[in-house]
mmCIF file of C-alpha atoms in Angstrom:
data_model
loop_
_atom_site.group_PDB
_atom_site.id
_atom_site.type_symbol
_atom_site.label_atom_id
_atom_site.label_comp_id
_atom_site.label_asym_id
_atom_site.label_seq_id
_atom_site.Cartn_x
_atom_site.Cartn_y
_atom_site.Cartn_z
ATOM 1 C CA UNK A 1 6.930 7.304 -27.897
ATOM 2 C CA UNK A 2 9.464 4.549 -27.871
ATOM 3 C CA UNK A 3 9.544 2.352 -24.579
ATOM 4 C CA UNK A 4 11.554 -0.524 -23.541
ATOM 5 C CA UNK A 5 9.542 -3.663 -23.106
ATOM 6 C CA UNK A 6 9.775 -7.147 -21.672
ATOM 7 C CA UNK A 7 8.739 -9.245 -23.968
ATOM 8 C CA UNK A 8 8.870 -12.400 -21.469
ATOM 9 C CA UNK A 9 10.774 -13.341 -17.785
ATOM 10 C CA UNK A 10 14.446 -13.918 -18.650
ATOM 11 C CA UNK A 11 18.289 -12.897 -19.678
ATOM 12 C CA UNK A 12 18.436 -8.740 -20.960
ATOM 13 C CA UNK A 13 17.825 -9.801 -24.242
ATOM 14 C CA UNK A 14 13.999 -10.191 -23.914
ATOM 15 C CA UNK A 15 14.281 -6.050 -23.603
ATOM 16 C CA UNK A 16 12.947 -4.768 -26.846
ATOM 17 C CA UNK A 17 12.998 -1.507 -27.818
ATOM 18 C CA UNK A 18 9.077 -0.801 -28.818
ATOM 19 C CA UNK A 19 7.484 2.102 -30.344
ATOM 20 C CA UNK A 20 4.102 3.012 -28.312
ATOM 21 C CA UNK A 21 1.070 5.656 -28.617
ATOM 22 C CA UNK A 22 1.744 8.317 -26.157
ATOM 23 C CA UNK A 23 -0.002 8.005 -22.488
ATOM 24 C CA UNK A 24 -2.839 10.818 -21.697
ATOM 25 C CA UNK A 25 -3.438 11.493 -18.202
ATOM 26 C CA UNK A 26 -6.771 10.174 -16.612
ATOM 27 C CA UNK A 27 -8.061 11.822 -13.486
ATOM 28 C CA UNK A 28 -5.624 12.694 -10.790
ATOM 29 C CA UNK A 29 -2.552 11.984 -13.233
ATOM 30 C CA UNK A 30 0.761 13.488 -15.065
ATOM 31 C CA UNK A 31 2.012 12.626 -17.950
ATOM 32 C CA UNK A 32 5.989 13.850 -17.538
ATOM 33 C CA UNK A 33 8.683 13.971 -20.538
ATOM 34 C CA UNK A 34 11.530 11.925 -19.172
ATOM 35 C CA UNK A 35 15.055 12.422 -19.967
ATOM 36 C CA UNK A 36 17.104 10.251 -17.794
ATOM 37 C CA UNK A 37 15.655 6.773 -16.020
ATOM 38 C CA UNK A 38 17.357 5.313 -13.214
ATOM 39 C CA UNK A 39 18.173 1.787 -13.142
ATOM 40 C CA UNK A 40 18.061 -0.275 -10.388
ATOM 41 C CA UNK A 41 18.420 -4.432 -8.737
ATOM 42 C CA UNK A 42 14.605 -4.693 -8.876
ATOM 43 C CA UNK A 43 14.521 -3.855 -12.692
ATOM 44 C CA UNK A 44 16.676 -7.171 -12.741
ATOM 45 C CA UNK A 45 14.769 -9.261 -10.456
ATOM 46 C CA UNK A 46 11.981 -8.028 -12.120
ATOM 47 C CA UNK A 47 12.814 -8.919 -16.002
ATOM 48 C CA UNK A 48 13.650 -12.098 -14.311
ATOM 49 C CA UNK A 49 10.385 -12.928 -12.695
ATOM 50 C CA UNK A 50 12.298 -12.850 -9.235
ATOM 51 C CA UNK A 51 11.209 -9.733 -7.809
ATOM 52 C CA UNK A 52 8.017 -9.200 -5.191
ATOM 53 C CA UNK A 53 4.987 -8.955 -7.595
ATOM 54 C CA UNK A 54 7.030 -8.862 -10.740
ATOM 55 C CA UNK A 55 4.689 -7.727 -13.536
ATOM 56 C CA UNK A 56 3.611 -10.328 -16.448
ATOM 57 C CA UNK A 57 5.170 -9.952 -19.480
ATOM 58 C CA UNK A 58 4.786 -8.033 -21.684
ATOM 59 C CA UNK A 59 5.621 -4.856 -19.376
ATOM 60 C CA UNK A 60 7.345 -1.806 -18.972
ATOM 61 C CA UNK A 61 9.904 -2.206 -16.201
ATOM 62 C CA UNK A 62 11.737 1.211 -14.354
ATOM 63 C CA UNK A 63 10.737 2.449 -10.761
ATOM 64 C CA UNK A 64 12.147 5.954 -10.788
ATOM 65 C CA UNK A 65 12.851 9.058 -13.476
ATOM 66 C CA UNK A 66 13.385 12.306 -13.751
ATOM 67 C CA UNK A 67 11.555 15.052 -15.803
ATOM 68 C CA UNK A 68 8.653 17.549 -16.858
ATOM 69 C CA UNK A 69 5.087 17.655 -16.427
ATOM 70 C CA UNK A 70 3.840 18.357 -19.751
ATOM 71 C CA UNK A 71 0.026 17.429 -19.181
ATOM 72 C CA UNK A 72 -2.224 17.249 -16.125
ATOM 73 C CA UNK A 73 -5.475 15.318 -15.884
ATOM 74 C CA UNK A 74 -8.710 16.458 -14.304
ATOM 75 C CA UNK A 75 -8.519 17.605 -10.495
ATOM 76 C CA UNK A 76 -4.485 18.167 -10.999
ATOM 77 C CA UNK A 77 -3.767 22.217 -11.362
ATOM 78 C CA UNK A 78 -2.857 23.486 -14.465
ATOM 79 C CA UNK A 79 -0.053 25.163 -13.079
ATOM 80 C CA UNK A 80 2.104 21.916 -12.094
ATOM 81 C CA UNK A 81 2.669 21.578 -16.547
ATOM 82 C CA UNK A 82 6.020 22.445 -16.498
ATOM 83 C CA UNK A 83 7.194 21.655 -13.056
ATOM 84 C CA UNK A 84 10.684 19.466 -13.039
ATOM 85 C CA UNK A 85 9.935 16.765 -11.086
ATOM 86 C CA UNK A 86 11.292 13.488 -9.906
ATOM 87 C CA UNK A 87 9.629 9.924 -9.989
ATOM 88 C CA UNK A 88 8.734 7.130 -8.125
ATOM 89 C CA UNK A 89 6.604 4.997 -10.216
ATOM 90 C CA UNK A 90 5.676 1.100 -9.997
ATOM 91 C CA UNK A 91 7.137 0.070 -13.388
ATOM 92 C CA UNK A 92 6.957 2.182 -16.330
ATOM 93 C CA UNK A 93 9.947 4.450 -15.971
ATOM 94 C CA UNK A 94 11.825 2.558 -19.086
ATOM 95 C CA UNK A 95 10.094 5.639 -21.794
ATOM 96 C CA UNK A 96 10.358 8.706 -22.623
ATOM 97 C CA UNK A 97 7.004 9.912 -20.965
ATOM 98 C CA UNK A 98 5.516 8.257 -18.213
ATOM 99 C CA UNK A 99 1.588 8.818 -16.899
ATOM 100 C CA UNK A 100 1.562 8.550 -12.767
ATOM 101 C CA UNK A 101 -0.448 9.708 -9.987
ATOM 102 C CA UNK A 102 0.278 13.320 -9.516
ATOM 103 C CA UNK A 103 1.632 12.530 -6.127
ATOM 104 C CA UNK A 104 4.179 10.273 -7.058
ATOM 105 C CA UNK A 105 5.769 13.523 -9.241
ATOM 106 C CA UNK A 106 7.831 15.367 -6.660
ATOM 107 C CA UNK A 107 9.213 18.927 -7.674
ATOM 108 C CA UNK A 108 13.020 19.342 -7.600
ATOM 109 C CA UNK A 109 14.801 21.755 -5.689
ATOM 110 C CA UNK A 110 16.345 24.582 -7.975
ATOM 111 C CA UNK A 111 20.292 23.632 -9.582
ATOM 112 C CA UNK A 112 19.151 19.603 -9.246
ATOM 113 C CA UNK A 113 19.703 18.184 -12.335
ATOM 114 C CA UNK A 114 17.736 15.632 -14.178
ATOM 115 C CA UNK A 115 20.463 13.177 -13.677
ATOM 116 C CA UNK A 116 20.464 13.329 -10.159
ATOM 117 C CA UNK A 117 16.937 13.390 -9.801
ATOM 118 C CA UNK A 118 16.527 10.449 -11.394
ATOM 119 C CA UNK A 119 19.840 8.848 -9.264
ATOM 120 C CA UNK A 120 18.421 9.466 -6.176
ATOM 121 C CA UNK A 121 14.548 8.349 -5.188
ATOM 122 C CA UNK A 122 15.191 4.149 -5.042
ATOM 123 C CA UNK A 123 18.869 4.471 -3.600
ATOM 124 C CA UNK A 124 18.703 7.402 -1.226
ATOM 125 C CA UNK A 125 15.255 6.432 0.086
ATOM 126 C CA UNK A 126 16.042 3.144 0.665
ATOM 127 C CA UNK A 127 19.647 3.957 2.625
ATOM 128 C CA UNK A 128 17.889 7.132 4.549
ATOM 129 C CA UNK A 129 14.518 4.468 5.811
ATOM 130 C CA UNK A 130 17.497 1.896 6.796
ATOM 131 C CA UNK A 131 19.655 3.576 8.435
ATOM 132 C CA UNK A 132 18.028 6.956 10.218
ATOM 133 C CA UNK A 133 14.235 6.233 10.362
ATOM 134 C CA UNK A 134 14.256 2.595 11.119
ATOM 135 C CA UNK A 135 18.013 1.406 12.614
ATOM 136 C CA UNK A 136 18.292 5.186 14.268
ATOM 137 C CA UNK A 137 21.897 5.035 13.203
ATOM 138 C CA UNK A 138 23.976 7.261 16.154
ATOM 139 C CA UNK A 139 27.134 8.872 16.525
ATOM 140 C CA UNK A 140 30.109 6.553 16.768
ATOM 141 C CA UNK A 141 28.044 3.045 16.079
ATOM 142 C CA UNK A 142 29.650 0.907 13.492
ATOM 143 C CA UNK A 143 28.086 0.381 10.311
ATOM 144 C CA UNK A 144 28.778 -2.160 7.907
ATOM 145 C CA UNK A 145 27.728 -1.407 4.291
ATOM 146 C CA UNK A 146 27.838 -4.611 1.523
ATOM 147 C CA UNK A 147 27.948 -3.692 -1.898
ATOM 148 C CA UNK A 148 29.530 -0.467 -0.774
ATOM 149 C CA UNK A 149 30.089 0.689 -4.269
ATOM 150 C CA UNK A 150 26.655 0.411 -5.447
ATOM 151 C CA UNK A 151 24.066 2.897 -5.596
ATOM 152 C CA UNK A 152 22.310 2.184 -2.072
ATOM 153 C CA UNK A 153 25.966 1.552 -0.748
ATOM 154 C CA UNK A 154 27.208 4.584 -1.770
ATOM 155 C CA UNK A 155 24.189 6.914 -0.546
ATOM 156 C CA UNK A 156 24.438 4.877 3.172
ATOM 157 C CA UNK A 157 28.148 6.079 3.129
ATOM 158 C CA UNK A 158 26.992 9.538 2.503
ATOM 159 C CA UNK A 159 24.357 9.579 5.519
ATOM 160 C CA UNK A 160 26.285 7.598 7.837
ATOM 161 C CA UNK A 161 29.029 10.160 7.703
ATOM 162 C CA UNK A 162 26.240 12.874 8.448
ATOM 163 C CA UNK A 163 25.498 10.538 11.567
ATOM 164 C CA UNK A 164 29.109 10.396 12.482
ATOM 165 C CA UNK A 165 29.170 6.335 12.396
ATOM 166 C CA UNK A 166 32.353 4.345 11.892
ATOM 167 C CA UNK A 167 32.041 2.494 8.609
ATOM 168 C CA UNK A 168 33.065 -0.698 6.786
ATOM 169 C CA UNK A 169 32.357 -1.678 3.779
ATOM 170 C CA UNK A 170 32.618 -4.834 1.325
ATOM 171 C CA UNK A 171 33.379 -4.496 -2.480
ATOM 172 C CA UNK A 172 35.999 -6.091 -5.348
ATOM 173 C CA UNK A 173 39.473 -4.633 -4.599
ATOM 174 C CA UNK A 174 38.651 -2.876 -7.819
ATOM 175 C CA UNK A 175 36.332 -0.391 -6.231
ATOM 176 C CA UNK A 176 38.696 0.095 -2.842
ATOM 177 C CA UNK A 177 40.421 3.253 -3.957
ATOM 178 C CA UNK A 178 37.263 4.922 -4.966
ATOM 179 C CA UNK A 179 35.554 4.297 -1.789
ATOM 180 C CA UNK A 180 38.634 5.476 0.257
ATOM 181 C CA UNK A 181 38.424 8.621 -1.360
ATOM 182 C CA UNK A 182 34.746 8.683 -0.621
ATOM 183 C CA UNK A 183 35.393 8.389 3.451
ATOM 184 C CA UNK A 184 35.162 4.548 3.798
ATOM 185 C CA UNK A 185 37.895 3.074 6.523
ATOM 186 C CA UNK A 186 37.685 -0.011 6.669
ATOM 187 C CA UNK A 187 37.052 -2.015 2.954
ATOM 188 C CA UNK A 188 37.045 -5.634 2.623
ATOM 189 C CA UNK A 189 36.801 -7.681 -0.704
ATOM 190 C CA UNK A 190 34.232 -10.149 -0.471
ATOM 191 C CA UNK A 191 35.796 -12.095 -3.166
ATOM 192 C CA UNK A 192 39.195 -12.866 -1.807
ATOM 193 C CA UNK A 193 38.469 -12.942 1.786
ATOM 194 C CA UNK A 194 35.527 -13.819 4.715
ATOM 195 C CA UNK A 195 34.245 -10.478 5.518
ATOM 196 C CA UNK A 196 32.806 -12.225 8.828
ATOM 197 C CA UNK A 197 36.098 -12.960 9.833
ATOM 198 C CA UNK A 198 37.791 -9.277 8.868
ATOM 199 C CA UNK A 199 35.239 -7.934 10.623
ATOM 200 C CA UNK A 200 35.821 -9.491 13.961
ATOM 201 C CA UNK A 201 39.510 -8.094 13.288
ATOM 202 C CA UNK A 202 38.771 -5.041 12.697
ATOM 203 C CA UNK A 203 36.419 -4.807 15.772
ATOM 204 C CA UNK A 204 38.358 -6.955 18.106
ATOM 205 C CA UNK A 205 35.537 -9.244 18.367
ATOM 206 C CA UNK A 206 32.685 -6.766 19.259
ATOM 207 C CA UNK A 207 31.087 -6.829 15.980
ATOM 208 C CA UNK A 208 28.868 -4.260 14.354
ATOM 209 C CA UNK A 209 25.995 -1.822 15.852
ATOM 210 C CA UNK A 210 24.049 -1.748 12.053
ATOM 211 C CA UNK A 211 24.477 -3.821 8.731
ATOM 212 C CA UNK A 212 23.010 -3.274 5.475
ATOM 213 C CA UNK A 213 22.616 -6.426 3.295
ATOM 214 C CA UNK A 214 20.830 -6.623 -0.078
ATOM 215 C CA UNK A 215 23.159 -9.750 -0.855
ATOM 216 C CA UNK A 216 21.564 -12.188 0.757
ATOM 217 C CA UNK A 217 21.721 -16.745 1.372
ATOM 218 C CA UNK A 218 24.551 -16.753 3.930
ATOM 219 C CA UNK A 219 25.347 -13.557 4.120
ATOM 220 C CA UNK A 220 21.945 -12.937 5.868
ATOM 221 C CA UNK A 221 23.408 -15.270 8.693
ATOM 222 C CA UNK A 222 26.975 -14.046 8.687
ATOM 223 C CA UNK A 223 25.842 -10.565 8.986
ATOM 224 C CA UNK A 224 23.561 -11.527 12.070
ATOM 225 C CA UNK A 225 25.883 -12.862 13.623
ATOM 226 C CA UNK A 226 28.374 -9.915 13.667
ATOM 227 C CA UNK A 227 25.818 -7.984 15.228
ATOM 228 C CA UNK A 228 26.577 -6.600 18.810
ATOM 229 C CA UNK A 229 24.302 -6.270 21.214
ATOM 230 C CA UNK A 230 21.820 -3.987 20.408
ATOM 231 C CA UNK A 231 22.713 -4.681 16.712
ATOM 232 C CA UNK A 232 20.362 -4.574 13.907
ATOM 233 C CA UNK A 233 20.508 -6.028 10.829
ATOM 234 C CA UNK A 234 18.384 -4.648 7.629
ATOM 235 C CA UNK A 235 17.749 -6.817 4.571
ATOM 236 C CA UNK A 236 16.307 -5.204 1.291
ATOM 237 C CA UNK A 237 17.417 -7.330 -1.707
ATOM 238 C CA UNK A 238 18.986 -10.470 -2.899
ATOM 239 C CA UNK A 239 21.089 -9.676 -5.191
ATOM 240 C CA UNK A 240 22.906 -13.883 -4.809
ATOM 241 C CA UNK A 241 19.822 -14.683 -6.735
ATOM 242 C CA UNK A 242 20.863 -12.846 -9.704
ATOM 243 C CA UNK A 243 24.730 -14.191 -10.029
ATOM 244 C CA UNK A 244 24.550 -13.323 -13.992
ATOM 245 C CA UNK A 245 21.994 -12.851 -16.750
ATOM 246 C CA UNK A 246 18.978 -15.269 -16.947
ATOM 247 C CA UNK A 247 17.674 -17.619 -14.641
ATOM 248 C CA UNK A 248 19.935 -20.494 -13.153
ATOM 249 C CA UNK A 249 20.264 -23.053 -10.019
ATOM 250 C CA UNK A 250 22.271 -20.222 -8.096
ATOM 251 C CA UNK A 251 18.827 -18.193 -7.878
ATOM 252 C CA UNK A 252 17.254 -21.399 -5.870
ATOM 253 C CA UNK A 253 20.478 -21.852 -3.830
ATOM 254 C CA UNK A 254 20.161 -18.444 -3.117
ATOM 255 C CA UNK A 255 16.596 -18.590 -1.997
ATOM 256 C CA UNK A 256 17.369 -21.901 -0.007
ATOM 257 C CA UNK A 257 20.431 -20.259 2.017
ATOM 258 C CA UNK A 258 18.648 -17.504 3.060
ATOM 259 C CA UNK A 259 18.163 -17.969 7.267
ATOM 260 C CA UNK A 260 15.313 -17.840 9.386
ATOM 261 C CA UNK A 261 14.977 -15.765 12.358
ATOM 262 C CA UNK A 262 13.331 -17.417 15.372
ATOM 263 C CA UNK A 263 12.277 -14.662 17.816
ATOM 264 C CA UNK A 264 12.843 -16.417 20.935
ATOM 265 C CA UNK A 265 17.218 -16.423 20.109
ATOM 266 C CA UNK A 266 16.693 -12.839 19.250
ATOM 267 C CA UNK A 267 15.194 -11.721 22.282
ATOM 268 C CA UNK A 268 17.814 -13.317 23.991
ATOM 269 C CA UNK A 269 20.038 -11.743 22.149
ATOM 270 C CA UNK A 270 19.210 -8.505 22.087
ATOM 271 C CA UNK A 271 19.038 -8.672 18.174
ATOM 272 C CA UNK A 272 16.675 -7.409 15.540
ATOM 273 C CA UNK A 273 16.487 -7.571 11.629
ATOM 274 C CA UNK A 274 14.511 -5.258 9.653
ATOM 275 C CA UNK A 275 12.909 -5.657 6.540
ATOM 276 C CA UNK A 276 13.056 -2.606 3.997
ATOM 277 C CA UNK A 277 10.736 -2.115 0.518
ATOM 278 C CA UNK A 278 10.631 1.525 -0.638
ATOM 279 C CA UNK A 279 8.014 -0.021 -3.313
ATOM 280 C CA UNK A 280 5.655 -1.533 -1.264
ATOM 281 C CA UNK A 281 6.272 1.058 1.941
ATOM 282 C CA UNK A 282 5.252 4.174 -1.197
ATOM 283 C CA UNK A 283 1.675 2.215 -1.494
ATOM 284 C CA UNK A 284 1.226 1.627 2.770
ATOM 285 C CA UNK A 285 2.487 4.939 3.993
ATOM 286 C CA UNK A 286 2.723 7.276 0.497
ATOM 287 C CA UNK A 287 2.898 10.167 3.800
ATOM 288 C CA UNK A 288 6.158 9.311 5.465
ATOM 289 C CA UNK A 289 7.884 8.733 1.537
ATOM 290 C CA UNK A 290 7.490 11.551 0.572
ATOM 291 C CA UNK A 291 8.721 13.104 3.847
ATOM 292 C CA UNK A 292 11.496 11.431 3.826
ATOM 293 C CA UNK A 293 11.803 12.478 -0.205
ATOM 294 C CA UNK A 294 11.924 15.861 1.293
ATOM 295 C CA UNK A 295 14.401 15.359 3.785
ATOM 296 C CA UNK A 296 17.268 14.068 0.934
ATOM 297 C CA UNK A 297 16.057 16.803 -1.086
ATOM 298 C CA UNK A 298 17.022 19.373 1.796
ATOM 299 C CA UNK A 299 19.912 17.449 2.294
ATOM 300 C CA UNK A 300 21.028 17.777 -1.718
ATOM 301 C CA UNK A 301 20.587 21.675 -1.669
ATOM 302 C CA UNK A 302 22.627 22.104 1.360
ATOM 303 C CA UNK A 303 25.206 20.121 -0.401
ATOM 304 C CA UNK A 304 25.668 16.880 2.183
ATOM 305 C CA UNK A 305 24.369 14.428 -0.512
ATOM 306 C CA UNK A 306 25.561 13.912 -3.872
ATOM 307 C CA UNK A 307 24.240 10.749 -6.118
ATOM 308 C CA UNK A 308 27.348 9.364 -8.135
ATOM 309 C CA UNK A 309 26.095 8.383 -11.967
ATOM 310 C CA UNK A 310 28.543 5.661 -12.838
ATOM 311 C CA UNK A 311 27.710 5.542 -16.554
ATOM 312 C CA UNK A 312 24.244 6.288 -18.506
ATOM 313 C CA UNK A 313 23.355 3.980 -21.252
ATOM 314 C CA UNK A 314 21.100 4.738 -24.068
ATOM 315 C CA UNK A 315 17.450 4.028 -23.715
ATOM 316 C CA UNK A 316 17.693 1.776 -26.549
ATOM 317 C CA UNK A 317 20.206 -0.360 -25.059
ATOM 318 C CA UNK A 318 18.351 -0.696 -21.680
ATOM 319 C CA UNK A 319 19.759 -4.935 -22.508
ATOM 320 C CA UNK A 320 23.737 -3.351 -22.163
ATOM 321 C CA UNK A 321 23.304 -1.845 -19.520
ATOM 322 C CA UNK A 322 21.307 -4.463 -17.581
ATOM 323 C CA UNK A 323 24.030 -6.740 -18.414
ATOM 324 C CA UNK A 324 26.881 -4.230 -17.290
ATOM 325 C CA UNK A 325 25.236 -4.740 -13.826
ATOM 326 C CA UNK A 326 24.623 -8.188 -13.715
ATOM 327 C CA UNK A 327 28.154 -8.323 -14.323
ATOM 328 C CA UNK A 328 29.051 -5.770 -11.609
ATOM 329 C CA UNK A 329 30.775 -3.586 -12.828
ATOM 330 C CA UNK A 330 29.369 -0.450 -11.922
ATOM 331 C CA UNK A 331 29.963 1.793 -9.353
ATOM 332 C CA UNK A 332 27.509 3.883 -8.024
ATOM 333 C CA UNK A 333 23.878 4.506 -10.474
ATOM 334 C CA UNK A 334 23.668 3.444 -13.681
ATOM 335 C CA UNK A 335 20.985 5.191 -16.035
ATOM 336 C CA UNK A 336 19.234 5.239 -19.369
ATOM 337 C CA UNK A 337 18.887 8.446 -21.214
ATOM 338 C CA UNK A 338 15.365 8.600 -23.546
#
């Protein structure tokens, strides 16, 4: 099978396109055919070295894909070879077949395609824990999305218009007119003007009930401090430390902006920020994942959620298409097609 490996931590171009023997499932495992990948901020962090428990090189990156079960190991039912499934892996998505844990291979509901099964796990999951299972987004609240135009972004607009929350979000100018059309009333452009201080406009002071922030060094503490009371702020990335491909002094500047949160202020405060890793929450609780996996897949057949695929690269240039993102210009997912 061919496979996209990281030959070392660095810029895209350490992504080589490899040609590997074909995985066999052990005990308890798939082995699925994939035909579309989803790419996503870790896979960056990741080739970079950057990301929680990045993998030493040489590895496999990719945490989610789409596909069929076309062998079963011992103790998995024959009758799951053929099932269309969708996955949420730990690396090793970047292939065209992939060997998991049978449990990490969850069927699709009927009409999903491929595309949007591979779109949705990482982004969807992540927005759906932040904003309904851990913030308890309600009716009316204000929500302020960063990176509105990006995958997570765009799912969060999705569910917080289920909710019925107010929302504003941050993004180039470029991106404003698509995310007006998707619902979005309030856009700011982070590049041309202090979305701290728009934000107190636009809420005459109050601030914000939720934010979601995946940008992170100051915006961490800008974001905190729009928070009303009651507020909460979730962080799930850091997306500063990746400014553009390979490693630089903006990474470390990054790191060394990023706040601390003394609890004593926030009690005071009535504050709270929440920390959010779909990876490392699928290994602790692999029970409430896959409910929640459920819930967005209930949500997709009844037509409420939608993933947007901004463009889908080529397996074999898996390096393009990590640099079209470090360069950000995509809206919405961006995948590779084996």
């Amino acid at each position: 099978m061919k496979a996209i490996v990281a030959c070392r931590y660095g810029p895209p171009d350490v992504l080589e396109v490899r040609e590997l023997p074909d995985p066999a499932p052990a005990a308890g495992q798939v082995l699925v055919r994939v035909p579309a990948v989803g790419i996503n901020f870790a896979d960056l962090l990741m080739r970079l070295g950057l990301y929680t428990n990045s993998p030493k090189p040489p590895f496999i990156p990719g945490l989610e894909a789409s596909g069929t079960i076309e062998a079963v190991g011992p103790g998995v039912p024959a009758r799951r070879i053929g099932e269309r499934v969708a996955v949420l892996s730990f690396g090793g998505a970047y292939a065209e077949k992939i060997v998991i844990r049978a449990e990490q291979a969850a069927p699709i509901p009927t009409g999903m395609t491929f595309e949007d099964a591979a779109a949705l796990p990482v982004n969807y999951l992540t927005a759906y824990h932040s904003l309904i299972y851990m913030a308890r987004l309600r009716p009316n609240e204000r929500v302020l999305i960063h990176a509105a135009a990006g995958g997570v972004g765009l799912a969060a607009i999705e569910l917080a218009k289920m909710v019925g929350a107010e929302i504003i979000g941050t993004a180039s100018a470029s991106k404003h007119d698509f995310l007006r059309a998707c619902g979005v009333r309030h856009l700011i452009d982070y590049r041309t003007q202090n979305f701290e201080t728009e934000v107190r406009r636009i809420t005459n002071g109050r601030g914000v009930d939720v934010v979601l922030d995946a940008v992170g060094g100051d915006s961490f503490r800008k974001s905190y401090r729009l928070l009303a009371p009651a507020g909460r702020l979730i962080v799930f990335g850091l997306s500063q430390a990746v400014p553009r491909p390979g490693r630089s002094l903006r990474s470390l500047w990054a790191l060394l902006k990023t706040p601390r949160f003394h609890p004593l202020p926030m009690i005071g405060e009535n504050r709270a920020v929440i920390g959010v890793h779909i990876g490392t929450l699928a290994r602790a609780n692999p029970a409430l994942v896959r409910d929640e996996l459920a819930e967005l897949f209930r949500f997709y057949s009844e037509g409420r959620i939608k993933p947007y695929v901004g463009k889908t690269f080529p397996l074999a240039e898996a390096a393009a298409a990590h640099r079209f993102i470090h360069d950000r210009q995509n809206i919405g997912k961006v995948l590779l097609s084996p």
